[in-house]
Coordinates of N, CA and C in Angstrom, one line a residue:
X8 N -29.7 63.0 38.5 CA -28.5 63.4 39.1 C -27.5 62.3 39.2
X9 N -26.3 62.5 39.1 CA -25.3 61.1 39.0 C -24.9 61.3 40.3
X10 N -24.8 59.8 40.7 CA -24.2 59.5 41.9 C -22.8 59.6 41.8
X11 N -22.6 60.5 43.4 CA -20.8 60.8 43.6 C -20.0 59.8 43.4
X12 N -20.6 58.5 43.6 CA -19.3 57.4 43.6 C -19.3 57.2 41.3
X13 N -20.3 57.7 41.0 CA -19.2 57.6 39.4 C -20.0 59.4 38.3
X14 N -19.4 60.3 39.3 CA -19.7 61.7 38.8 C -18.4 61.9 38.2
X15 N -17.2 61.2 38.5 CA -15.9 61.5 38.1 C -16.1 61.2 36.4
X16 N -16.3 59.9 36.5 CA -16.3 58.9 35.2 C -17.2 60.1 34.5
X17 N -18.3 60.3 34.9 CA -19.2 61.2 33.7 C -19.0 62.2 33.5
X18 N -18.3 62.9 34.2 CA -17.4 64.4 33.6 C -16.2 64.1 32.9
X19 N -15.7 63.0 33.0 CA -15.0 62.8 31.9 C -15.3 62.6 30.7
X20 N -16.3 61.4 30.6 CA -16.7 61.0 29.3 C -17.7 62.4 28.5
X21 N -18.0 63.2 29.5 CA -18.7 64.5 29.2 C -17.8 65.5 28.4
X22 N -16.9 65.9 29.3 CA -15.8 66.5 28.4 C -14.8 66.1 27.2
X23 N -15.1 64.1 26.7 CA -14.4 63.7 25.7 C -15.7 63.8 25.0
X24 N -16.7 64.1 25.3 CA -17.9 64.4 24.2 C -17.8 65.5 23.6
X25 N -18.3 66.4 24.8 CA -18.6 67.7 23.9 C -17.3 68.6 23.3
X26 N -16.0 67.8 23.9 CA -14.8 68.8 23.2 C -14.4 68.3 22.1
X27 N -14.9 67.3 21.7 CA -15.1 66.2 20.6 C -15.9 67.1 19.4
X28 N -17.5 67.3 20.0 CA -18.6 67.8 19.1 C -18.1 69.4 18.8
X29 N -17.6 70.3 19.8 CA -17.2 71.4 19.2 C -15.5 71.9 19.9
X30 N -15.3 72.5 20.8 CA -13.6 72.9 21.3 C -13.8 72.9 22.5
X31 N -11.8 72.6 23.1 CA -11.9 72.9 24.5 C -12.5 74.4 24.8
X32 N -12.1 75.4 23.8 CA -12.4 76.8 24.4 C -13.8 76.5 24.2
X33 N -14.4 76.0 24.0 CA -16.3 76.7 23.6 C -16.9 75.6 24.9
X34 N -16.7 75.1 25.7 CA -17.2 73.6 26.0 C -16.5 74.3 28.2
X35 N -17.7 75.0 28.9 CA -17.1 75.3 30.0 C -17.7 74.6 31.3
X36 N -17.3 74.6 32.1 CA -17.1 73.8 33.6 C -18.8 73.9 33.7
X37 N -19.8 75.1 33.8 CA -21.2 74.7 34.3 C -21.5 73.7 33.3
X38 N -21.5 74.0 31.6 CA -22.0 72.9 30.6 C -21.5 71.2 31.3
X39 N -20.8 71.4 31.4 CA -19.9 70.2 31.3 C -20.4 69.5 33.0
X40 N -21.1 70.4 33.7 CA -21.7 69.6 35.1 C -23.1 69.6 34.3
X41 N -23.9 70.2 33.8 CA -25.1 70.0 33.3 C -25.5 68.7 32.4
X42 N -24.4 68.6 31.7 CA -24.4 67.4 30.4 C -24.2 66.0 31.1
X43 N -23.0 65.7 31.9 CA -23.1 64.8 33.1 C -23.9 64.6 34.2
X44 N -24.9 65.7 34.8 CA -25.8 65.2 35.6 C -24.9 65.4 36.9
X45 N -23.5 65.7 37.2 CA -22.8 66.3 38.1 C -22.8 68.1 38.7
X46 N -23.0 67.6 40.1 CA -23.2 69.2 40.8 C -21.5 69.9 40.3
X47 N -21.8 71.2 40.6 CA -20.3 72.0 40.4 C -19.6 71.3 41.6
X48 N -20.2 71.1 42.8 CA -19.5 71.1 43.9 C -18.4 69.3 43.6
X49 N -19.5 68.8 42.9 CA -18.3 67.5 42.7 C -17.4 67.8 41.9
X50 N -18.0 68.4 40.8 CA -16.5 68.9 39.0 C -15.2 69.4 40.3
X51 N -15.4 70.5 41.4 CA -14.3 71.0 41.8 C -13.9 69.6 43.4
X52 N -14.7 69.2 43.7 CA -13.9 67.9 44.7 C -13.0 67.2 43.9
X53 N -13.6 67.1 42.3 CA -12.7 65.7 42.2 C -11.9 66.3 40.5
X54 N -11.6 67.6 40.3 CA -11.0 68.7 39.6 C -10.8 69.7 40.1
X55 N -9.1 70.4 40.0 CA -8.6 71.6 40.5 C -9.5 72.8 39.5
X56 N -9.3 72.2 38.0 CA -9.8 72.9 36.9 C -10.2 72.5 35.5
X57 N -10.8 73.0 34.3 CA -10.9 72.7 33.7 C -10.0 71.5 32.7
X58 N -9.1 72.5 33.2 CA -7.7 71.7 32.4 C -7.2 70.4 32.9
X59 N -7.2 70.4 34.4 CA -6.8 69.1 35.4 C -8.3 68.2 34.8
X60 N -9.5 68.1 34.3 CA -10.1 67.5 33.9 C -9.8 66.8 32.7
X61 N -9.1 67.6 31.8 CA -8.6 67.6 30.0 C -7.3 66.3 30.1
X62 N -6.8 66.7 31.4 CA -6.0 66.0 31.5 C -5.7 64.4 32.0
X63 N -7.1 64.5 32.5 CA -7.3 63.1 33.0 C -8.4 62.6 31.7
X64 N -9.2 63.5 30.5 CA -9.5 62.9 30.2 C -8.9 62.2 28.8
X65 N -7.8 63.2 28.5 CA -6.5 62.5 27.9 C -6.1 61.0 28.1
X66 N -5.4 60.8 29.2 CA -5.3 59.7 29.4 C -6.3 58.7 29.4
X67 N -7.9 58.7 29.6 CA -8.8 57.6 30.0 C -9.0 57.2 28.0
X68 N -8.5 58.7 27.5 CA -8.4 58.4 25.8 C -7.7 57.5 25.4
X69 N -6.5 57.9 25.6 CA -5.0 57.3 25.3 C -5.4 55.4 25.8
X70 N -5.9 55.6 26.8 CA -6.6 53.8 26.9 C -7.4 53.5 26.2
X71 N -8.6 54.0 25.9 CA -9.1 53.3 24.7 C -8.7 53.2 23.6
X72 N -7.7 54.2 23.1 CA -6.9 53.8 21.7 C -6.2 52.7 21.8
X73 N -5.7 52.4 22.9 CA -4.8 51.6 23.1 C -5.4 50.0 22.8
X74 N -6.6 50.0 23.7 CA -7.1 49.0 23.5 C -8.6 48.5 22.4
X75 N -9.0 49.8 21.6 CA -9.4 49.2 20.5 C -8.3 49.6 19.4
X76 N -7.3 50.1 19.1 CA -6.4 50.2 18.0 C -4.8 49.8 18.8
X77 N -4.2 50.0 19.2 CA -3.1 50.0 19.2 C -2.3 48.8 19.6
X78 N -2.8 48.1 20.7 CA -2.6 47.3 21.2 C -2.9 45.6 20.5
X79 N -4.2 45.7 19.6 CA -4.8 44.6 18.9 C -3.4 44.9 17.3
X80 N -3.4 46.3 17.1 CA -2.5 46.6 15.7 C -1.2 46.0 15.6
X81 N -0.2 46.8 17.0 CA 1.1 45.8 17.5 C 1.1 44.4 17.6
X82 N 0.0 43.4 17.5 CA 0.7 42.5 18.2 C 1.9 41.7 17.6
X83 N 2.4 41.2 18.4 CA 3.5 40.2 17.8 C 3.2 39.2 17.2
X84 N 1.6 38.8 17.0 CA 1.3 37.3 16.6 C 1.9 38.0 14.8
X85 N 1.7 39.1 14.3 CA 1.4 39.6 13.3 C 2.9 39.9 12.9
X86 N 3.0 40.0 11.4 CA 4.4 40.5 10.9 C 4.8 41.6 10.8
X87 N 5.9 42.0 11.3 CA 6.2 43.3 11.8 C 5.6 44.6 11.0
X88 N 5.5 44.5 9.3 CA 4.9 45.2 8.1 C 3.5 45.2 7.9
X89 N 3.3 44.3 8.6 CA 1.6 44.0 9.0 C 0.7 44.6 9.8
X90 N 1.6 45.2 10.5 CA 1.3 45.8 12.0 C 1.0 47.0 11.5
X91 N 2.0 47.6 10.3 CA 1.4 49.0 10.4 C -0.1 49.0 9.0
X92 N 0.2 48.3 8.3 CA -1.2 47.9 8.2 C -2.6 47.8 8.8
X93 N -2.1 47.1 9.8 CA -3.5 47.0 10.7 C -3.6 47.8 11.4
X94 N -3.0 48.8 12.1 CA -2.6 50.0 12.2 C -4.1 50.9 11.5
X95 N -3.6 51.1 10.4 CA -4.9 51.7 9.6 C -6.2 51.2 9.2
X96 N -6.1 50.1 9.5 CA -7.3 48.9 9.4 C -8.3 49.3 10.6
X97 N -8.2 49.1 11.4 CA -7.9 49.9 13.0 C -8.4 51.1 13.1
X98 N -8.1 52.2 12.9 CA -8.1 53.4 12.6 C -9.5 53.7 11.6
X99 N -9.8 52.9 10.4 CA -10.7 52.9 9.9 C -11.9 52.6 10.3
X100 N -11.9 51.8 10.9 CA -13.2 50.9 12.0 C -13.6 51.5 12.6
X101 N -12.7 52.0 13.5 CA -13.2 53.5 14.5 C -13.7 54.4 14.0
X102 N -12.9 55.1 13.0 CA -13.5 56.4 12.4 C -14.5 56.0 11.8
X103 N -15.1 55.0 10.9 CA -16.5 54.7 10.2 C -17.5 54.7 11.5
X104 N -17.2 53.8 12.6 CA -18.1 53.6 13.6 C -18.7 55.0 14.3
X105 N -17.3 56.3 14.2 CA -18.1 57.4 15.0 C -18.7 57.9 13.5
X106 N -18.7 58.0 12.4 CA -19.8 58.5 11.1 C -20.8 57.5 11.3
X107 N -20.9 56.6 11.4 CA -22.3 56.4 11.6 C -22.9 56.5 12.9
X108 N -22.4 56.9 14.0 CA -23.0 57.0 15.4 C -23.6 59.1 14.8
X109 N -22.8 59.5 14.7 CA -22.4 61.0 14.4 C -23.0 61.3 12.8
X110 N -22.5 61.2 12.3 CA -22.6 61.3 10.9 C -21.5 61.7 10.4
X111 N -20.3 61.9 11.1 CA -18.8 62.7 10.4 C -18.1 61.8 11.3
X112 N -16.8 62.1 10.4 CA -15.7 61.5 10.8 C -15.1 62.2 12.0
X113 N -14.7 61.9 13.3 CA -14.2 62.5 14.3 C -12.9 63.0 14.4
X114 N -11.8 62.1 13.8 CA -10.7 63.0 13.7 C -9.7 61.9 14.9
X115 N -8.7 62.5 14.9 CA -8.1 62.4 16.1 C -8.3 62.7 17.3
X116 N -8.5 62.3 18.7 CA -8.6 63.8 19.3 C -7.4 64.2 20.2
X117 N -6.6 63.8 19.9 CA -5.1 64.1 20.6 C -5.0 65.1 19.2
X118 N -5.0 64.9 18.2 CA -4.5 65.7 17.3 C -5.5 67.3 17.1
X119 N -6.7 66.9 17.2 CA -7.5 67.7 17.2 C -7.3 69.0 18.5
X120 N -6.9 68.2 19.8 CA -6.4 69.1 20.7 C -5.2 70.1 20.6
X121 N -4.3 68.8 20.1 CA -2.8 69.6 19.7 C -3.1 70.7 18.7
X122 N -4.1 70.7 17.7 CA -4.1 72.1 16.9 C -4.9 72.9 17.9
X123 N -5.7 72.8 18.5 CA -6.1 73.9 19.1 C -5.3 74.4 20.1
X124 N -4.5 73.9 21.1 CA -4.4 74.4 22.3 C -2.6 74.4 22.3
X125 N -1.8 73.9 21.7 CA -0.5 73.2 21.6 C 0.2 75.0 21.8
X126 N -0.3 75.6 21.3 CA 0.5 77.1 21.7 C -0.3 77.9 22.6
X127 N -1.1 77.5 23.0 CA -1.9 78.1 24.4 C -2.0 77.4 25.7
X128 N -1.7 76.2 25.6 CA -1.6 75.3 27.1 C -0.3 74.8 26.9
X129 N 0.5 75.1 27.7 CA 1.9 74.2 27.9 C 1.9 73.1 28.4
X130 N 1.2 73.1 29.7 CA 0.7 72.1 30.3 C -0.1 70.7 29.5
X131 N -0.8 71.4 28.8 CA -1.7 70.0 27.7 C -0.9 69.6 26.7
X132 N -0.4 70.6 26.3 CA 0.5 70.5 25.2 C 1.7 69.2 25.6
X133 N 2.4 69.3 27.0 CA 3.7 68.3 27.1 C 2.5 67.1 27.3
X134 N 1.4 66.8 27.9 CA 0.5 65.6 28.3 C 0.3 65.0 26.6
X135 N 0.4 66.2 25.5 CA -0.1 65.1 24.2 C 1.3 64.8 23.7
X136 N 2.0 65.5 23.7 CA 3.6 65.1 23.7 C 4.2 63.8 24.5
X137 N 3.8 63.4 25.4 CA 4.1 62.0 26.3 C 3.1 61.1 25.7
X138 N 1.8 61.4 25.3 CA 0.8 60.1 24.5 C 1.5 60.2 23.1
X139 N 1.8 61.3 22.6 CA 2.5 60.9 21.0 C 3.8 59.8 21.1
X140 N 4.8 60.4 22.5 CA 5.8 59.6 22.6 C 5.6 58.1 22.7
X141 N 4.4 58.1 23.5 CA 4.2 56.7 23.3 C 3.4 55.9 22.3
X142 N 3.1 56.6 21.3 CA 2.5 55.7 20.3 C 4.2 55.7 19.2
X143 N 5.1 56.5 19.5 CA 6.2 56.6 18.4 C 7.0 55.2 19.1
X144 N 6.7 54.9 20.7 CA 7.3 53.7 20.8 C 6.7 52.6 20.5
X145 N 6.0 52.2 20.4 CA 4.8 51.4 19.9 C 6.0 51.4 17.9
X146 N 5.8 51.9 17.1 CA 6.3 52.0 16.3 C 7.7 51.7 16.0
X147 N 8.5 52.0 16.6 CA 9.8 51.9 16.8 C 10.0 50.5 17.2
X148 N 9.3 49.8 17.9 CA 9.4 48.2 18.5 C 9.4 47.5 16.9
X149 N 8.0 48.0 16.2 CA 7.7 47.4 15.2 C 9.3 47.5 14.4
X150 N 9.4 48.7 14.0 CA 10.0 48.7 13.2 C 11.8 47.9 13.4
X151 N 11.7 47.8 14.6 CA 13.3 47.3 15.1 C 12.7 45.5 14.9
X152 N 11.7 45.5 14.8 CA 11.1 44.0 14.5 C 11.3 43.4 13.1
X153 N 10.9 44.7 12.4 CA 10.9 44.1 11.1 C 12.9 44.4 10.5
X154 N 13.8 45.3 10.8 CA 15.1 45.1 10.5 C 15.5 43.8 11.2
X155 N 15.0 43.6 12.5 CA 15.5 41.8 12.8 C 15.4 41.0 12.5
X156 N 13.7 40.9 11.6 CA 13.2 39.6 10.8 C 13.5 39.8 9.5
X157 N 14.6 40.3 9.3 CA 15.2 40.8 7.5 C 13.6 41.3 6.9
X158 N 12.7 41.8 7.3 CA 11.6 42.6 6.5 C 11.9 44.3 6.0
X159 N 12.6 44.6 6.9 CA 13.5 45.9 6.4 C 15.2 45.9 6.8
X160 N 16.2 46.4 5.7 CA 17.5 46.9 5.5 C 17.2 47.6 7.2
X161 N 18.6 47.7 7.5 CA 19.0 48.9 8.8 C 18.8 50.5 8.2
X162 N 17.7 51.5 8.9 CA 17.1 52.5 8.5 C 17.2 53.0 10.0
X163 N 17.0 54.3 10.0 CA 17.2 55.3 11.3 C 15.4 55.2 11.9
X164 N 15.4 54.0 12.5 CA 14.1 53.5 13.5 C 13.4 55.0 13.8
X165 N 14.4 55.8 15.0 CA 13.9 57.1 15.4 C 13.0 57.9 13.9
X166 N 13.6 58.2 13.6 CA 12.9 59.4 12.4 C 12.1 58.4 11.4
X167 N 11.9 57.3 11.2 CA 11.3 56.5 10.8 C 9.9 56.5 11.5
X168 N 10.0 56.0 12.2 CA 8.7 55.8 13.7 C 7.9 57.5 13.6
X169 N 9.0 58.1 13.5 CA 8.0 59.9 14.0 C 7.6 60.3 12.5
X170 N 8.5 59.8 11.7 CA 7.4 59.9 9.8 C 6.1 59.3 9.8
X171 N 6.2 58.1 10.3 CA 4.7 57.1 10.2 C 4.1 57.5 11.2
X172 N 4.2 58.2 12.7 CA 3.2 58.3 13.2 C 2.3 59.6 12.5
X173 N 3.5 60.5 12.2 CA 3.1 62.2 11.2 C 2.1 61.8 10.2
X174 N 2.4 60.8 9.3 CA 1.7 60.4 8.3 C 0.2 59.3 8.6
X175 N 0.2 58.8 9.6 CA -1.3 58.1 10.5 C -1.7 59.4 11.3
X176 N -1.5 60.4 12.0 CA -2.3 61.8 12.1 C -2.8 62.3 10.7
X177 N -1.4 62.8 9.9 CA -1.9 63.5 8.6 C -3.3 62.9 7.9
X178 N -3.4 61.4 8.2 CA -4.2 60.6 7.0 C -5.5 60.7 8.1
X179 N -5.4 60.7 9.0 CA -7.1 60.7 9.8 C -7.3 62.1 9.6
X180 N -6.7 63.2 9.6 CA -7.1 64.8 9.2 C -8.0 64.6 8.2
X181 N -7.1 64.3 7.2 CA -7.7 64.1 5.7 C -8.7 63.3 5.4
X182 N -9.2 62.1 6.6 CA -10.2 61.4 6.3 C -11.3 63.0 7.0
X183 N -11.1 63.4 8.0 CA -12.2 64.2 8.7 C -12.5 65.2 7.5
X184 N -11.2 65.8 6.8 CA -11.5 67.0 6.2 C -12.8 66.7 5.1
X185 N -12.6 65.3 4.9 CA -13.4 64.7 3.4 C -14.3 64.4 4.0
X186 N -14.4 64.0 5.4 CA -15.3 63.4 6.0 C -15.9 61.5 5.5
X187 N -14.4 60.9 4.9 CA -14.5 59.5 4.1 C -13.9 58.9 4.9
X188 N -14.1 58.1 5.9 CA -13.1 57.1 6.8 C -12.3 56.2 5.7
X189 N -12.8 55.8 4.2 CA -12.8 54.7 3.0 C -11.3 55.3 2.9
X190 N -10.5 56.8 3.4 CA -9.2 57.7 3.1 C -8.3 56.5 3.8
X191 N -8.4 56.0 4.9 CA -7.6 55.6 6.1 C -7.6 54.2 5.1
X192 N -8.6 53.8 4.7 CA -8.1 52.1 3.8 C -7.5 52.3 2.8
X193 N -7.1 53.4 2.0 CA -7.3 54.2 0.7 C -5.0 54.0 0.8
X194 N -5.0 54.7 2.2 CA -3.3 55.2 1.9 C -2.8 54.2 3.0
X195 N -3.1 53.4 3.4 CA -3.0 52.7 4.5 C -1.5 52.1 3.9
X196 N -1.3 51.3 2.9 CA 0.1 51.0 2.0 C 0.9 52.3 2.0
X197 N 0.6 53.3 2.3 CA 1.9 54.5 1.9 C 2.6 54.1 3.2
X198 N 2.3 54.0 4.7 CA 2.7 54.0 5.7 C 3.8 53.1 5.9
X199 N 3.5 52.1 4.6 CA 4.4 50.6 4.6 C 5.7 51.0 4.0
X200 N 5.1 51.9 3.3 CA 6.2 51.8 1.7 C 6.7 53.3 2.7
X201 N 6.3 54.5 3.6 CA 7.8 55.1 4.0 C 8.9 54.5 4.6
X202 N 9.0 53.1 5.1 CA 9.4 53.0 5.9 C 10.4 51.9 4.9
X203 N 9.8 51.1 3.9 CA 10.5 49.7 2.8 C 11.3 51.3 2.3
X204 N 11.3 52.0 1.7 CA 11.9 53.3 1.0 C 13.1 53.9 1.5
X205 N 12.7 53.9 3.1 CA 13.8 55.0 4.0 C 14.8 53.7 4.0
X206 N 14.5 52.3 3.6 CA 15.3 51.2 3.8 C 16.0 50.7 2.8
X207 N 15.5 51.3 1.9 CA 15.9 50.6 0.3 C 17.5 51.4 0.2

């Protein structure tokens, strides 16, 4: 039985498992106290509902991306065109690490969510729309980096930034669909070249 002072933590990491291994719809509130070792009576102390759980476990995601990919990918030590490189460098490490924990490629799971629920939850739906927003700023920094260090011509940053994030979801799909993380090192240069292109 998990102790109340970290039942929260394990109903989280419970629901970014099992909605992970199959969907939010298939994956319900008793499973999800069973799998964690949490009573019902805690899931509803410390969640209104299933969803208010989805939604806090969004965010505890959005921080680990942050800090095994996004945050090491951005940095400034690196050259602004470098970034989106590592970017996918990044992205691949991860995705191989869950095929070999799993045996398959996991995907996104903001993306994975947004297809499933994006026209059935409004509510989840604007929550992945505010984590997308902020990986498109993440992007946009870069890219306003590399037109100041002459690495790219003056190019429309905005629609720039929301191509390459489109195209870093598109490219992890397609690693899941193949089930080859080797996809993510494979097109990792196209992500460079939409952006040297929209500049040229």
């Amino acid at each position: 039985m998990a102790r109340s002072s970290d039942a929260k933590e394990r109903l989280i990491s419970s629901a970014l498992e099992l909605v992970s291994e199959r969907s939010y719809a298939n994956v319900g509130v008793q499973e999800l106290c069973e799998h964690s070792g949490a009573k019902k009576g805690s899931f509803y102390y410390f969640f209104k509902s299933k969803q208010d759980l989805m939604l806090e476990a969004l965010e505890h995601q959005a921080q680990a991306v942050n800090s095994k990919i996004l945050i090491p990918a951005f940095s400034a030590k690196l050259d602004p065109l470098e970034r989106i490189e590592r970017l996918f460098e990044l992205t691949y490490e991860y995705q191989k690490s869950l095929k070999e924990k799993t045996g398959r490629v996991g995907g996104c799971f903001f993306g994975n969510l947004a297809l499933e629920l994006s026209t059935q939850d409004e509510v989840i739906r604007q929550r992945l729309d505010t984590i997308f927003n902020r990986q498109i700023k993440l992007i946009k920094q870069c890219l306003e980096d590399a037109v100041a260090t002459g690495h790219l011509s003056e190019i429309d940053i905005q629609l720039t930034a929301e191509a390459i994030l489109a195209y870093w979801e598109g490219t992890i799909l397609f690693a899941k669909v193949r089930n080859e993380p080797e996809i993510l090192k494979d097109l990792a240069k196209g992500a460079q070249e939409l952006a040297i292109k929209r500049s040229g």
